[in-house]
Amino acid sequence: PAEPEPQQPPPPEEAAVAEAATEAAAVVAEPAPSVPQAPAPAARVSVASEAAVAARAMVASYKDPQEQAMYESLAALDGTAPPDALRAFPGPVDASTPKDVLLKFTREREAEGGGGADAANQKMLWRLLHLLCKHDGTLDGSGGDDAATELLDTLLAFADDLKAKEPAPPFSVAAPGFPSPLAPPAQSAEAAAAAAAALEDLLLRGRREEALDHAVGAGMWADALLLSSHMDADAWRRVMSTFAQGALAAGSPLRTLYSQFAGDAPAADDVATASWPRQLAMMLANPTAGDTEAMRRVGDAMLSRDGAGVVAAHCCYLLSEQPLDAAPPAEAGPPRMLVVGHDAAAGAPPTWALQATEIYAAHRSRDPNPPALSALPPYQLLYAYRLADADLLEQAAKYVDVAARAS
C-alpha cells in the first residue's frame, strides 16, 4: 500500500494565529483572583462572645433571599464611626436603661446638631427623642399638662426658626388684620340682600338641598355650615371640605384642622417646608379621628421633596407613632421608616441614625400593643460590626446576642 504523505507545516501566518488562540484560552481557563470580602459581623465579634455563633445561625436561617441580601449588603458597607461616638451610647437600650442616661445622651446629641443642609431638622429630631425619653414614650399635645405644653412649644418655636430662615419676599404689602374665613365675601348691600332672600325662598319651599348649594356658591359659609349640621353627616363633611379648601390658604394649620374635621388628609400641596411643625402642632393639640395617618401624610409630603425632607418626614412619623417597618396602608412600596433619620435606599445608615432608631424602638416596645420590629436585627448586627471595628468587643457581643434572640 502507498505510504501516507507527510503533513506539511502550516504557513507562518496560520501558526501565529493558532499560538495566540492557545494563549488566550489558557488565560480564560485560569481562575479569577479572589476579591477580599469584608468579614461578617459574626466573625469579627466571635472573639468576644459565643453569641456570634447564634448570630451566624440566625442569618443562615433567613428564609427570604431579600433578607439575606440585605444582611450581606449591610455587612459589606462599613461606614465606621469614631470610637467616642460609639462608646458614649448606652446601648443596647431596653427597659432597664436608666432614664437619666438617655436624657443626657439625647441632650448632648441635640446640642451637637448635625451636618449639612439638614442640620436644623436633625437637632429637632434629637429634641423629640429627648422628650420621648423624658415622658416615658409619650408625645401627646392634647393633655393640657406640662408635657403637652413643652411639646407644642417645641414645635411652634421650631416653626418660627424655619420661617425666619426663609428668604424675604421682594416687597411687602401692608395688610389689615386677617379676617375670619366665616365672614361673607365682600359685596354690595343689595347683592347680600338678594342672596339672603334667595336662600330664604328656597327654604320656604322646603328645597333644603338647593338652599345648601346656593349658600355654598354664594360664600355664605355660616348659613351653609348651620344648614348642613341639621341635614346629615355627609352633607356637613362636604360643606366643611369645600370651606376648608376654598376659604383657607394652602399650608394653613387651620385649613389642615378643618380638613381633618371633614375627614380629608392633607394634600402634598398643603405642606410647606416651614409649615409642617405648625400643622403637626395643630393636629396634636386637637385630636380627631384619623389624625395619626394625616400626620404621616404630612411626612410623606416632606419625603417627596427630592430626598431633602427625610429627617423632617421622620419627625412627623415619630409624632404619629409610626411603626418602623410598616408600609402605607393599601399601597405598594417600601416601608415609610426603617432607620430613623435615614433613607434606607441611600445605602448604609450613619451611626447616629442607628442610635436614634434604637431609642425610638425601645420606647415603642412599651406600648400596650407593641409593633413587630422584624427589621431591626440586621441593623443591630451592623452596629455590632462597627463596635467590633472600634475594638469595643464586649458591647458588640451584647448587640449580637440581642439580634440573635430577636430572630
Short mmCIF file of C-alpha atoms in Angstrom, two decimals:
data_model
loop_
_atom_site.label_atom_id
_atom_site.label_comp_id
_atom_site.label_asym_id
_atom_site.label_seq_id
_atom_site.Cartn_x
_atom_site.Cartn_y
_atom_site.Cartn_z
CA PRO A 1 0.00 0.00 0.00
CA ALA A 2 1.03 3.53 -0.60
CA GLU A 3 2.60 5.33 2.36
CA PRO A 4 0.74 8.46 3.65
CA GLU A 5 2.19 11.66 2.52
CA PRO A 6 3.88 13.66 5.28
CA GLN A 7 1.84 16.61 6.57
CA GLN A 8 3.13 19.95 5.54
CA PRO A 9 3.66 22.54 8.34
CA PRO A 10 1.10 25.36 8.28
CA PRO A 11 2.10 28.66 6.82
CA PRO A 12 3.76 31.06 9.29
CA GLU A 13 0.68 33.26 9.40
CA GLU A 14 -1.65 30.39 10.41
CA ALA A 15 0.84 29.17 13.01
CA ALA A 16 0.91 32.59 14.69
CA VAL A 17 -2.89 32.74 14.84
CA ALA A 18 -3.11 29.26 16.39
CA GLU A 19 -0.49 30.10 19.02
CA ALA A 20 -2.34 33.30 20.02
CA ALA A 21 -5.63 31.40 20.34
CA THR A 22 -3.98 28.80 22.59
CA GLU A 23 -2.57 31.50 24.88
CA ALA A 24 -5.96 33.27 25.09
CA ALA A 25 -7.69 30.03 26.03
CA ALA A 26 -5.15 29.46 28.79
CA VAL A 27 -5.80 32.93 30.21
CA VAL A 28 -9.57 32.35 30.20
CA ALA A 29 -9.14 28.99 31.92
CA GLU A 30 -7.15 30.49 34.81
CA PRO A 31 -9.38 31.16 37.85
CA ALA A 32 -10.01 34.82 38.58
CA PRO A 33 -8.18 36.12 41.64
CA SER A 34 -10.42 36.17 44.70
CA VAL A 35 -11.67 39.56 45.81
CA PRO A 36 -11.18 40.22 49.53
CA GLN A 37 -14.52 40.46 51.29
CA ALA A 38 -15.31 42.40 54.43
CA PRO A 39 -15.54 39.95 57.36
CA ALA A 40 -19.03 39.24 58.56
CA PRO A 41 -20.02 40.78 61.90
CA ALA A 42 -20.31 37.35 63.49
CA ALA A 43 -16.67 36.54 62.61
CA ARG A 44 -15.42 39.86 63.94
CA VAL A 45 -17.29 39.55 67.24
CA SER A 46 -16.73 35.83 67.84
CA VAL A 47 -13.64 36.52 69.91
CA ALA A 48 -15.82 38.34 72.44
CA SER A 49 -18.79 36.01 72.85
CA GLU A 50 -20.21 32.68 71.78
CA ALA A 51 -23.36 34.63 70.85
CA ALA A 52 -21.68 35.22 67.50
CA VAL A 53 -22.39 31.58 66.63
CA ALA A 54 -26.08 32.18 67.25
CA ALA A 55 -25.98 35.31 65.10
CA ARG A 56 -24.47 33.44 62.16
CA ALA A 57 -27.05 30.69 62.56
CA MET A 58 -29.78 33.31 62.58
CA VAL A 59 -28.58 34.83 59.31
CA ALA A 60 -28.22 31.38 57.73
CA SER A 61 -31.79 30.55 58.72
CA TYR A 62 -33.33 33.53 56.93
CA LYS A 63 -35.96 32.14 54.57
CA ASP A 64 -36.35 35.19 52.41
CA PRO A 65 -33.48 35.75 49.92
CA GLN A 66 -34.11 39.50 50.16
CA GLU A 67 -33.38 39.35 53.90
CA GLN A 68 -30.12 37.53 53.23
CA ALA A 69 -29.12 40.05 50.57
CA MET A 70 -30.00 42.92 52.91
CA TYR A 71 -27.79 41.49 55.66
CA GLU A 72 -24.87 40.85 53.32
CA SER A 73 -25.02 44.34 51.82
CA LEU A 74 -25.22 45.98 55.23
CA ALA A 75 -22.24 43.99 56.48
CA ALA A 76 -20.18 44.96 53.43
CA LEU A 77 -20.95 48.67 53.73
CA ASP A 78 -18.76 49.54 56.66
CA GLY A 79 -19.32 53.26 57.40
CA THR A 80 -17.44 53.18 60.69
CA ALA A 81 -17.88 55.88 63.34
CA PRO A 82 -15.39 57.44 65.75
CA PRO A 83 -14.98 55.26 68.86
CA ASP A 84 -16.14 58.10 71.13
CA ALA A 85 -19.49 58.31 69.33
CA LEU A 86 -19.94 54.56 69.84
CA ARG A 87 -18.66 54.47 73.41
CA ALA A 88 -20.96 57.28 74.56
CA PHE A 89 -24.15 55.48 73.56
CA PRO A 90 -25.72 53.46 76.40
CA GLY A 91 -26.82 50.54 74.25
CA PRO A 92 -28.35 48.09 73.87
CA VAL A 93 -31.27 50.18 75.08
CA ASP A 94 -34.09 48.41 76.89
CA ALA A 95 -36.46 48.97 79.81
CA SER A 96 -33.57 48.70 82.29
CA THR A 97 -31.56 51.56 80.74
CA PRO A 98 -31.60 54.47 83.24
CA LYS A 99 -33.70 57.39 82.05
CA ASP A 100 -31.17 60.00 83.18
CA VAL A 101 -28.50 58.36 80.99
CA LEU A 102 -30.74 58.54 77.94
CA LEU A 103 -31.74 62.12 78.72
CA LYS A 104 -28.08 63.13 78.95
CA PHE A 105 -27.22 61.40 75.67
CA THR A 106 -30.15 62.88 73.70
CA ARG A 107 -29.50 66.35 75.15
CA GLU A 108 -25.87 66.19 74.06
CA ARG A 109 -26.80 64.97 70.58
CA GLU A 110 -29.28 67.83 70.24
CA ALA A 111 -26.63 70.33 71.30
CA GLU A 112 -24.15 68.92 68.79
CA GLY A 113 -26.70 69.07 65.99
CA GLY A 114 -25.94 67.57 62.63
CA GLY A 115 -24.13 68.46 59.49
CA GLY A 116 -25.16 69.75 56.10
CA ALA A 117 -28.35 71.39 54.98
CA ASP A 118 -30.48 69.18 57.26
CA ALA A 119 -28.72 70.15 60.50
CA ALA A 120 -31.72 72.02 61.89
CA ASN A 121 -34.05 69.07 61.31
CA GLN A 122 -31.53 66.72 62.93
CA LYS A 123 -31.49 68.90 66.05
CA MET A 124 -35.29 68.78 66.08
CA LEU A 125 -35.24 65.00 65.74
CA TRP A 126 -33.00 64.64 68.77
CA ARG A 127 -35.18 67.11 70.67
CA LEU A 128 -38.23 64.94 70.02
CA LEU A 129 -36.33 61.82 71.10
CA HIS A 130 -35.32 63.66 74.26
CA LEU A 131 -38.97 64.45 75.02
CA LEU A 132 -39.88 60.84 74.20
CA CYS A 133 -37.42 59.62 76.85
CA LYS A 134 -38.43 62.30 79.33
CA HIS A 135 -42.13 61.47 79.16
CA ASP A 136 -41.76 57.68 79.06
CA GLY A 137 -42.53 57.12 75.39
CA THR A 138 -45.45 59.56 75.09
CA LEU A 139 -45.62 62.56 72.76
CA ASP A 140 -49.12 63.96 73.32
CA GLY A 141 -50.09 67.59 72.77
CA SER A 142 -53.71 67.34 73.89
CA GLY A 143 -53.33 66.58 77.60
CA GLY A 144 -53.25 70.19 78.77
CA ASP A 145 -50.37 69.33 81.14
CA ASP A 146 -46.74 70.41 81.27
CA ALA A 147 -45.69 67.61 78.89
CA ALA A 148 -48.21 68.74 76.25
CA THR A 149 -47.19 72.38 76.66
CA GLU A 150 -43.50 71.51 76.28
CA LEU A 151 -44.14 69.53 73.10
CA LEU A 152 -46.30 72.19 71.47
CA ASP A 153 -43.90 74.99 72.47
CA THR A 154 -41.05 73.00 70.93
CA LEU A 155 -42.86 72.59 67.62
CA LEU A 156 -44.01 76.21 67.42
CA ALA A 157 -40.56 77.57 68.29
CA PHE A 158 -39.02 75.39 65.58
CA ALA A 159 -41.62 76.61 63.08
CA ASP A 160 -40.67 80.20 63.90
CA ASP A 161 -36.99 79.36 63.34
CA LEU A 162 -37.74 77.80 59.95
CA LYS A 163 -39.86 80.77 58.91
CA ALA A 164 -37.13 83.21 59.92
CA LYS A 165 -34.66 81.40 57.65
CA GLU A 166 -36.92 81.63 54.60
CA PRO A 167 -35.86 84.23 52.02
CA ALA A 168 -37.72 87.51 52.43
CA PRO A 169 -40.19 88.43 49.69
CA PRO A 170 -39.04 91.10 47.20
CA PHE A 171 -41.64 93.51 48.53
CA SER A 172 -44.24 93.63 51.26
CA VAL A 173 -47.72 94.98 51.29
CA ALA A 174 -49.28 96.27 54.48
CA ALA A 175 -52.49 94.39 55.09
CA PRO A 176 -55.18 94.75 57.70
CA GLY A 177 -55.81 92.02 60.27
CA PHE A 178 -56.68 88.61 58.85
CA PRO A 179 -60.47 88.40 58.61
CA SER A 180 -62.40 85.38 59.76
CA PRO A 181 -62.95 82.88 56.93
CA LEU A 182 -66.57 82.70 58.06
CA ALA A 183 -67.10 86.33 57.09
CA PRO A 184 -69.19 86.70 53.91
CA PRO A 185 -67.35 87.78 50.76
CA ALA A 186 -67.14 91.48 50.07
CA GLN A 187 -70.22 92.50 48.13
CA SER A 188 -72.70 95.32 47.94
CA ALA A 189 -75.60 95.52 50.39
CA GLU A 190 -78.02 94.88 47.54
CA ALA A 191 -76.19 91.69 46.44
CA ALA A 192 -76.03 90.39 50.01
CA ALA A 193 -79.75 91.06 50.50
CA ALA A 194 -80.60 89.31 47.23
CA ALA A 195 -78.52 86.23 48.19
CA ALA A 196 -80.21 86.06 51.60
CA ALA A 197 -83.67 86.44 50.02
CA ALA A 198 -82.94 83.62 47.55
CA LEU A 199 -81.82 81.37 50.39
CA GLU A 200 -84.92 82.18 52.37
CA ASP A 201 -87.21 81.49 49.41
CA LEU A 202 -85.66 78.07 48.79
CA LEU A 203 -86.08 77.12 52.43
CA LEU A 204 -89.69 78.35 52.46
CA ARG A 205 -90.40 75.84 49.70
CA GLY A 206 -88.62 73.01 51.54
CA ARG A 207 -85.84 72.77 48.97
CA ARG A 208 -83.07 72.36 51.54
CA GLU A 209 -80.51 70.70 49.25
CA GLU A 210 -80.79 73.55 46.73
CA ALA A 211 -80.62 76.07 49.56
CA LEU A 212 -77.41 74.47 50.79
CA ASP A 213 -75.85 74.57 47.32
CA HIS A 214 -76.89 78.22 46.99
CA ALA A 215 -75.29 79.12 50.32
CA VAL A 216 -72.03 77.38 49.37
CA GLY A 217 -71.95 79.04 45.95
CA ALA A 218 -72.60 82.47 47.43
CA GLY A 219 -69.90 82.06 50.08
CA MET A 220 -72.47 82.16 52.88
CA TRP A 221 -70.41 79.76 54.99
CA ALA A 222 -72.11 80.34 58.31
CA ASP A 223 -75.50 79.56 56.74
CA ALA A 224 -74.13 76.57 54.84
CA LEU A 225 -72.50 75.02 57.89
CA LEU A 226 -75.59 75.60 60.04
CA LEU A 227 -77.88 74.09 57.42
CA SER A 228 -75.70 71.06 56.79
CA SER A 229 -75.41 70.34 60.52
CA HIS A 230 -79.20 69.76 60.54
CA MET A 231 -79.17 67.52 57.46
CA ASP A 232 -76.77 64.58 57.56
CA ALA A 233 -73.13 63.85 58.27
CA ASP A 234 -72.17 63.55 54.59
CA ALA A 235 -73.65 66.97 53.78
CA TRP A 236 -71.79 68.57 56.69
CA ARG A 237 -68.47 66.98 55.72
CA ARG A 238 -68.95 68.08 52.11
CA VAL A 239 -69.54 71.68 53.15
CA MET A 240 -66.64 71.63 55.62
CA SER A 241 -64.29 70.22 52.98
CA THR A 242 -65.35 72.84 50.41
CA PHE A 243 -65.00 75.56 53.01
CA ALA A 244 -61.51 74.44 54.08
CA GLN A 245 -60.23 74.16 50.52
CA GLY A 246 -61.87 77.32 49.20
CA ALA A 247 -61.67 79.78 52.08
CA LEU A 248 -58.30 78.98 53.68
CA ALA A 249 -54.79 79.26 52.27
CA ALA A 250 -52.80 76.14 51.42
CA GLY A 251 -50.39 75.25 54.22
CA SER A 252 -52.52 76.95 56.85
CA PRO A 253 -52.79 74.88 60.07
CA LEU A 254 -56.42 75.99 60.28
CA ARG A 255 -57.04 74.51 56.84
CA THR A 256 -55.38 71.29 57.99
CA LEU A 257 -57.62 71.09 61.07
CA TYR A 258 -60.85 71.86 59.22
CA SER A 259 -59.91 69.36 56.54
CA GLN A 260 -59.49 66.83 59.33
CA PHE A 261 -62.97 67.67 60.58
CA ALA A 262 -64.20 66.80 57.09
CA GLY A 263 -62.19 63.58 57.02
CA ASP A 264 -59.69 64.81 54.41
CA ALA A 265 -55.99 64.05 54.72
CA PRO A 266 -53.59 66.93 53.96
CA ALA A 267 -52.56 67.02 50.31
CA ALA A 268 -48.90 67.33 49.35
CA ASP A 269 -49.52 70.89 48.09
CA ASP A 270 -50.84 71.85 51.54
CA VAL A 271 -47.49 71.13 53.19
CA ALA A 272 -44.88 73.88 53.06
CA THR A 273 -41.30 73.36 54.17
CA ALA A 274 -41.66 75.85 57.03
CA SER A 275 -45.23 74.96 57.99
CA TRP A 276 -45.06 71.28 58.88
CA PRO A 277 -44.25 71.85 62.59
CA ARG A 278 -47.31 74.12 62.95
CA GLN A 279 -49.52 71.61 61.14
CA LEU A 280 -48.35 68.83 63.43
CA ALA A 281 -48.87 71.05 66.49
CA MET A 282 -52.43 71.80 65.35
CA MET A 283 -53.27 68.10 64.98
CA LEU A 284 -51.55 67.09 68.23
CA ALA A 285 -53.39 69.79 70.19
CA ASN A 286 -56.77 68.99 68.58
CA PRO A 287 -57.05 65.21 68.12
CA THR A 288 -59.55 63.94 65.57
CA ALA A 289 -60.36 60.57 64.06
CA GLY A 290 -57.65 59.53 61.63
CA ASP A 291 -55.20 62.23 62.70
CA THR A 292 -52.24 59.84 63.02
CA GLU A 293 -52.49 58.91 59.35
CA ALA A 294 -52.88 62.62 58.50
CA MET A 295 -49.62 63.34 60.35
CA ARG A 296 -47.95 60.61 58.33
CA ARG A 297 -49.28 62.15 55.13
CA VAL A 298 -47.56 65.40 56.09
CA GLY A 299 -44.37 63.36 56.48
CA ASP A 300 -44.96 61.73 53.09
CA ALA A 301 -45.22 65.18 51.53
CA MET A 302 -41.89 66.19 53.07
CA LEU A 303 -40.31 62.91 51.95
CA SER A 304 -41.28 63.59 48.34
CA ARG A 305 -39.17 66.76 48.20
CA ASP A 306 -36.32 65.14 46.23
CA GLY A 307 -34.98 63.42 49.35
CA ALA A 308 -34.31 66.74 51.08
CA GLY A 309 -37.00 66.21 53.69
CA VAL A 310 -36.11 62.75 55.05
CA VAL A 311 -35.34 63.90 58.60
CA ALA A 312 -38.33 66.27 58.67
CA ALA A 313 -40.55 63.44 57.43
CA HIS A 314 -39.27 61.15 60.15
CA CYS A 315 -40.04 63.80 62.77
CA CYS A 316 -43.65 63.60 61.57
CA TYR A 317 -43.54 59.81 61.72
CA LEU A 318 -42.21 59.88 65.28
CA LEU A 319 -45.04 62.17 66.39
CA SER A 320 -47.58 59.87 64.74
CA GLU A 321 -46.05 56.77 66.41
CA GLN A 322 -45.25 55.22 63.04
CA PRO A 323 -44.00 51.63 63.35
CA LEU A 324 -40.52 51.20 61.99
CA ASP A 325 -41.25 48.58 59.34
CA ALA A 326 -44.84 49.33 58.32
CA ALA A 327 -45.78 50.38 54.79
CA PRO A 328 -48.52 52.92 54.00
CA PRO A 329 -51.95 51.27 54.08
CA ALA A 330 -53.24 49.74 50.83
CA GLU A 331 -50.15 50.90 48.96
CA ALA A 332 -47.31 49.01 47.36
CA GLY A 333 -43.83 50.20 48.10
CA PRO A 334 -41.15 50.24 50.77
CA PRO A 335 -41.81 50.96 54.45
CA ARG A 336 -42.02 54.59 55.44
CA MET A 337 -39.25 54.38 58.03
CA LEU A 338 -36.75 51.58 58.59
CA VAL A 339 -33.99 53.67 60.19
CA VAL A 340 -34.87 56.90 61.98
CA GLY A 341 -33.44 59.91 60.16
CA HIS A 342 -32.11 57.94 57.19
CA ASP A 343 -33.39 56.89 53.78
CA ALA A 344 -32.85 53.13 53.69
CA ALA A 345 -32.47 53.26 49.90
CA ALA A 346 -29.45 55.56 50.24
CA GLY A 347 -27.06 52.87 51.49
CA ALA A 348 -25.69 52.04 54.91
CA PRO A 349 -27.09 54.32 57.64
CA PRO A 350 -24.82 56.57 59.71
CA THR A 351 -24.18 55.54 63.29
CA TRP A 352 -26.23 58.36 64.79
CA ALA A 353 -29.29 57.16 62.85
CA LEU A 354 -28.85 53.62 64.21
CA GLN A 355 -28.69 55.04 67.73
CA ALA A 356 -31.81 57.17 67.18
CA THR A 357 -33.62 54.11 65.82
CA GLU A 358 -32.73 52.08 68.88
CA ILE A 359 -34.07 54.74 71.26
CA TYR A 360 -37.31 55.05 69.32
CA ALA A 361 -37.79 51.27 69.02
CA ALA A 362 -37.17 50.75 72.75
CA HIS A 363 -39.88 53.25 73.66
CA ARG A 364 -42.32 51.97 71.05
CA SER A 365 -41.96 48.49 72.53
CA ARG A 366 -43.51 49.81 75.77
CA ASP A 367 -46.89 50.29 74.07
CA PRO A 368 -49.73 48.02 75.19
CA ASN A 369 -49.70 46.58 71.65
CA PRO A 370 -46.07 46.94 70.56
CA PRO A 371 -45.39 46.67 66.84
CA ALA A 372 -43.33 43.84 65.41
CA LEU A 373 -39.79 45.10 64.83
CA SER A 374 -38.61 42.43 62.43
CA ALA A 375 -36.42 44.91 60.54
CA LEU A 376 -34.11 45.61 63.48
CA PRO A 377 -31.78 42.55 63.70
CA PRO A 378 -29.77 43.29 60.52
CA TYR A 379 -29.13 46.83 61.73
CA GLN A 380 -28.23 45.59 65.21
CA LEU A 381 -25.64 43.33 63.58
CA LEU A 382 -24.34 46.23 61.53
CA TYR A 383 -23.96 48.26 64.72
CA ALA A 384 -22.15 45.31 66.35
CA TYR A 385 -19.80 45.22 63.36
CA ARG A 386 -18.91 48.86 63.87
CA LEU A 387 -18.38 48.33 67.59
CA ALA A 388 -16.02 45.45 66.84
CA ASP A 389 -14.15 47.63 64.36
CA ALA A 390 -13.61 50.11 67.21
CA ASP A 391 -12.39 47.26 69.47
CA LEU A 392 -15.46 47.60 71.70
CA LEU A 393 -15.88 43.83 71.65
CA GLU A 394 -17.83 43.36 74.85
CA GLN A 395 -20.51 45.83 73.79
CA ALA A 396 -20.53 44.36 70.27
CA ALA A 397 -21.21 40.89 71.69
CA LYS A 398 -24.24 42.24 73.54
CA TYR A 399 -25.73 43.52 70.27
CA VAL A 400 -25.09 40.20 68.55
CA ASP A 401 -26.87 38.43 71.40
CA VAL A 402 -29.85 40.82 71.21
CA ALA A 403 -30.12 40.34 67.43
CA ALA A 404 -29.93 36.56 67.80
CA ARG A 405 -32.68 36.48 70.43
CA ALA A 406 -34.89 38.70 68.25
CA SER A 407 -34.76 36.35 65.28
#
